[in-house]
Short mmCIF file of C-alpha atoms in Angstrom, two decimals:
data_model
loop_
_atom_site.label_atom_id
_atom_site.label_comp_id
_atom_site.label_asym_id
_atom_site.label_seq_id
_atom_site.Cartn_x
_atom_site.Cartn_y
_atom_site.Cartn_z
CA MET A 1 70.00 172.51 123.44
CA SER A 2 72.06 169.89 121.59
CA THR A 3 71.00 166.26 121.67
CA ALA A 4 73.24 163.47 122.91
CA GLN A 5 73.71 162.42 119.29
CA GLU A 6 75.14 165.87 118.43
CA ALA A 7 76.96 166.58 121.72
CA PRO A 8 80.68 167.44 121.57
CA VAL A 9 83.19 164.62 121.88
CA PHE A 10 84.22 164.13 125.49
CA LEU A 11 86.57 161.15 125.19
CA THR A 12 88.24 158.99 122.56
CA ALA A 13 90.07 155.70 123.16
CA ASP A 14 90.68 152.20 121.91
CA TRP A 15 88.69 149.55 123.77
CA ARG A 16 90.35 146.18 123.22
CA THR A 17 89.88 142.51 124.17
CA LEU A 18 86.56 142.83 125.95
CA VAL A 19 85.81 139.76 128.08
CA MET A 20 82.02 139.62 128.42
CA LEU A 21 80.42 137.24 130.91
CA ASN A 22 76.62 137.33 130.99
CA TRP A 23 74.04 136.14 133.48
CA GLU A 24 70.27 135.96 133.18
CA ILE A 25 68.62 137.86 136.03
CA ASP A 26 65.16 138.54 137.42
CA PRO A 27 64.23 141.97 136.00
CA GLU A 28 62.72 142.96 139.35
CA LEU A 29 66.25 143.13 140.77
CA LEU A 30 67.01 145.92 138.28
CA ARG A 31 63.86 148.06 138.52
CA ALA A 32 65.34 150.46 141.06
CA ARG A 33 68.45 150.89 138.89
CA THR A 34 66.54 151.76 135.72
CA PRO A 35 66.99 155.50 135.03
CA ARG A 36 63.92 157.68 134.57
CA GLY A 37 62.74 157.63 130.94
CA THR A 38 64.20 154.19 130.17
CA THR A 39 62.94 150.63 130.39
CA ILE A 40 64.78 147.33 130.80
CA ASP A 41 65.95 145.97 127.45
CA LEU A 42 65.24 142.29 126.81
CA TRP A 43 66.70 139.71 124.45
CA ASN A 44 64.15 137.04 123.49
CA GLY A 45 62.24 137.87 126.66
CA ARG A 46 65.32 137.42 128.87
CA THR A 47 67.02 140.01 131.09
CA PHE A 48 70.81 140.08 131.45
CA VAL A 49 73.59 141.61 133.47
CA SER A 50 77.20 141.41 132.29
CA VAL A 51 80.60 141.69 133.90
CA VAL A 52 82.94 143.16 131.27
CA GLY A 53 86.71 143.60 131.45
CA PHE A 54 88.81 145.30 128.79
CA ARG A 55 91.87 147.39 127.94
CA PHE A 56 91.40 151.17 127.70
CA LEU A 57 94.18 152.40 125.34
CA ASP A 58 95.34 155.76 123.94
CA THR A 59 92.74 157.61 126.02
CA ARG A 60 92.22 161.30 125.27
CA VAL A 61 89.86 163.65 127.07
CA ARG A 62 88.68 166.46 124.80
CA SER A 63 91.48 165.43 122.40
CA ILE A 64 94.16 165.83 125.09
CA PRO A 65 96.23 162.80 126.19
CA ILE A 66 96.64 162.83 129.96
CA PRO A 67 100.15 161.72 131.05
CA PHE A 68 100.20 158.35 132.90
CA HIS A 69 96.44 157.95 132.33
CA ARG A 70 96.26 156.84 128.69
CA ASP A 71 96.41 153.05 129.04
CA PHE A 72 94.61 151.16 131.81
CA ASP A 73 92.15 148.35 132.56
CA GLU A 74 88.46 148.61 133.35
CA VAL A 75 85.99 146.07 134.72
CA ASN A 76 82.29 146.92 134.97
CA LEU A 77 79.01 145.37 135.97
CA ARG A 78 76.25 146.56 133.66
CA CYS A 79 72.64 146.00 132.69
CA TYR A 80 70.71 146.91 129.55
CA VAL A 81 67.98 149.49 128.94
CA ARG A 82 66.27 151.24 126.04
CA ARG A 83 64.33 154.38 125.32
CA GLU A 84 62.64 155.88 122.30
CA GLY A 85 64.60 158.68 120.61
CA PRO A 86 63.58 160.86 117.65
CA GLU A 87 65.09 158.34 115.24
CA GLY A 88 63.64 155.27 116.97
CA ARG A 89 64.77 152.88 119.69
CA ARG A 90 67.98 153.72 121.52
CA ARG A 91 69.55 150.72 123.21
CA GLY A 92 71.87 151.54 126.08
CA VAL A 93 73.65 150.38 129.19
CA VAL A 94 73.49 151.30 132.86
CA PHE A 95 76.63 150.69 134.91
CA VAL A 96 76.18 149.30 138.40
CA LYS A 97 79.88 149.73 139.23
CA GLU A 98 83.03 150.44 137.22
CA ILE A 99 86.53 149.61 138.42
CA VAL A 100 89.71 151.30 137.18
CA PRO A 101 93.24 151.42 138.67
CA LYS A 102 93.60 155.22 138.66
CA ALA A 103 91.98 157.47 141.26
CA ALA A 104 91.95 160.48 138.91
CA ILE A 105 90.00 158.55 136.26
CA ALA A 106 87.41 157.46 138.81
CA TRP A 107 87.08 161.05 140.08
CA VAL A 108 86.49 162.47 136.58
CA ALA A 109 83.83 159.84 135.79
CA ARG A 110 82.01 160.46 139.06
CA THR A 111 82.20 164.22 138.61
CA VAL A 112 81.24 164.46 134.92
CA TYR A 113 78.64 161.67 134.66
CA ASN A 114 77.88 160.65 138.27
CA GLU A 115 78.96 157.12 137.31
CA ASN A 116 79.80 154.74 140.17
CA TYR A 117 83.54 154.45 139.50
CA VAL A 118 86.01 153.15 142.09
CA ALA A 119 89.81 152.90 141.94
CA LEU A 120 91.33 149.55 142.93
CA PRO A 121 94.66 147.80 142.28
CA MET A 122 94.36 145.98 138.92
CA ASP A 123 96.41 143.78 136.60
CA HIS A 124 95.89 141.86 133.36
CA ASP A 125 97.22 138.97 131.29
CA VAL A 126 96.11 139.19 127.66
CA VAL A 127 97.27 137.05 124.71
CA VAL A 128 95.17 137.35 121.52
CA PRO A 129 93.94 134.85 120.53
CA GLY A 130 94.42 132.62 123.52
CA ARG A 131 93.47 134.11 126.87
CA ALA A 132 92.44 137.28 128.63
CA ARG A 133 92.36 137.78 132.37
CA TYR A 134 91.60 140.96 134.32
CA GLY A 135 92.35 140.93 138.05
CA TRP A 136 91.78 143.31 140.96
CA SER A 137 91.76 143.42 144.76
CA LEU A 138 89.30 144.78 147.32
CA ALA A 139 89.54 144.65 151.12
CA GLY A 140 91.90 141.70 151.10
CA HIS A 141 89.82 139.76 148.54
CA ARG A 142 91.25 138.78 145.16
CA TYR A 143 89.02 138.89 142.05
CA SER A 144 89.46 137.86 138.43
CA LEU A 145 87.49 137.81 135.20
CA SER A 146 88.87 135.53 132.51
CA ALA A 147 88.18 133.75 129.23
CA ALA A 148 90.00 131.36 126.93
CA PHE A 149 89.32 131.74 123.20
CA SER A 150 90.76 130.55 119.90
CA GLY A 151 90.40 130.86 116.13
CA GLU A 152 89.22 133.93 114.25
CA PRO A 153 86.61 136.41 115.52
CA VAL A 154 83.42 136.89 113.50
CA LEU A 155 80.71 139.53 113.34
CA PRO A 156 77.68 138.45 115.38
CA ALA A 157 74.65 137.15 113.51
CA SER A 158 71.69 139.48 113.30
CA GLY A 159 69.42 138.99 116.30
CA SER A 160 71.99 136.94 118.22
CA GLU A 161 72.81 137.31 121.89
CA GLU A 162 76.32 138.46 120.95
CA GLU A 163 74.83 141.27 118.86
CA PHE A 164 72.48 142.23 121.68
CA ILE A 165 75.26 142.45 124.28
CA THR A 166 77.81 144.32 122.13
CA GLU A 167 75.57 146.70 120.19
CA HIS A 168 74.26 149.10 122.82
CA TYR A 169 75.42 152.55 121.78
CA TRP A 170 74.00 154.74 124.55
CA GLY A 171 74.73 155.25 128.23
CA TYR A 172 72.18 156.30 130.85
CA VAL A 173 72.99 157.58 134.33
CA THR A 174 70.69 158.60 137.18
CA GLN A 175 71.80 161.89 138.68
CA ARG A 176 71.70 162.95 142.32
CA ASP A 177 68.42 164.84 141.76
CA GLY A 178 66.77 161.81 140.14
CA SER A 179 67.05 163.09 136.56
CA THR A 180 68.69 161.10 133.77
CA VAL A 181 71.74 161.93 131.67
CA GLU A 182 72.09 160.28 128.25
CA TYR A 183 75.33 160.02 126.27
CA ARG A 184 76.28 158.35 123.01
CA VAL A 185 79.09 155.83 122.48
CA GLU A 186 80.19 155.40 118.86
CA HIS A 187 82.06 152.42 117.47
CA PRO A 188 81.72 149.98 114.56
CA PRO A 189 80.20 146.54 115.15
CA TRP A 190 82.70 144.31 116.94
CA ARG A 191 83.85 140.87 115.89
CA VAL A 192 83.67 138.31 118.69
CA TRP A 193 85.08 134.96 119.76
CA LYS A 194 82.88 132.52 121.68
CA ALA A 195 84.76 131.64 124.86
CA ASP A 196 86.06 128.10 125.17
CA ALA A 197 86.08 128.59 128.95
CA ALA A 198 85.32 131.53 131.24
CA SER A 199 85.13 132.38 134.92
CA PHE A 200 84.43 135.12 137.42
CA GLU A 201 86.16 134.57 140.76
CA GLY A 202 85.90 136.38 144.09
CA PRO A 203 83.23 137.06 146.73
CA VAL A 204 80.33 138.93 145.15
CA ALA A 205 78.72 140.68 148.11
CA PRO A 206 81.70 142.87 149.16
CA LEU A 207 82.08 144.05 145.58
CA TYR A 208 78.55 144.37 144.16
CA GLY A 209 76.23 143.90 147.15
CA ALA A 210 74.12 141.04 148.42
CA GLU A 211 71.44 141.58 145.76
CA PHE A 212 73.78 140.22 143.05
CA GLU A 213 75.36 137.44 145.11
CA THR A 214 73.06 134.59 144.04
CA VAL A 215 73.22 135.55 140.35
CA LEU A 216 76.95 136.16 139.98
CA SER A 217 78.01 133.23 142.17
CA ARG A 218 76.79 130.75 139.57
CA PRO A 219 78.45 130.08 136.19
CA PRO A 220 77.59 132.65 133.49
CA SER A 221 74.87 131.72 131.01
CA SER A 222 77.11 132.85 128.14
CA ALA A 223 80.63 134.18 127.61
CA PHE A 224 82.50 135.67 124.69
CA VAL A 225 85.35 138.02 123.88
CA ALA A 226 84.89 141.08 121.65
CA GLU A 227 87.82 142.27 119.58
CA GLY A 228 87.05 145.95 120.22
CA SER A 229 87.94 149.10 118.27
CA GLY A 230 88.37 152.82 118.57
CA VAL A 231 85.47 154.49 120.38
CA VAL A 232 84.08 157.99 120.74
CA VAL A 233 82.17 158.97 123.89
CA ARG A 234 80.12 162.14 123.55
CA GLY A 235 79.17 164.53 126.31
CA GLY A 236 76.07 163.87 128.34
CA VAL A 237 72.70 165.58 127.86
CA SER A 238 70.07 165.82 130.59
CA LEU A 239 66.71 164.23 129.82
CA GLY A 240 65.14 165.79 132.92
#
C-alpha cells in the first residue's frame, strides 16, 4: 500500500491571502477531536486553534478544472496535531469545520475525506497589501474574518509562532468507523505579514458549538496574513 507521502495527487490549487487568527485553548477541549494515532501539537507548551480564511484559486481535481468551481473562498476552524512517521515527526492539522460557498465542493470533501464541510453564502474583500475580509451567513447571523496589514511579507523566523501555524504539511481526519486517514499537503514556506488589526465577528455557538464560545469570543492571541502559493493535496491513506 502506498504511503500518504507517495499517494497520487488528488487536488491542486493556489491558496492566496490566508488570514490566520489564533487563540490559545485548553488542550482538554480538543482531546475528543484528536484522531487516533496523533497527539496534540504544542508551540512552546501552548495549544492553539485558528480560524483561517483564504482564496482557493485555479482548483483542479485529478488535474481536471471543474467549471464554475475553480475559484472560491474557504474559512476553516482548525487545531494542530502531530504523529511520528518513518522520516520523523509529521505535523498536521485537524479541521473542526470548513465553510465554502459551493454545495458540490462540500459534498466531495465530505465524501472523499469525511471532512466536516458545509456550504454557506460567502463573500470577500481583498486588497494586497492593505486588507482582507472573508464574510459568510448562517441562520440569519452575519460573520466575518478580517485583517489589516501593510509593508512587505517575510519568511517566518525559525521556531516562531508564525512558522508553527503555517508549516503543518499533513491533514488527519477521523473516519466514521473511528480509524484515521492521513493526507499530505505540499507547498513552499509562506511569507507572512503581521496583522496591524484583526477581528472575528459573529455568534460563535451557532457556528462552532458552545465548547468554543468562550475561546473564540475573546480577541485572538495573535493574527497574521500568509501570502500563500500553489499547493498539492495528495490522496488520503488509512492509518487504521
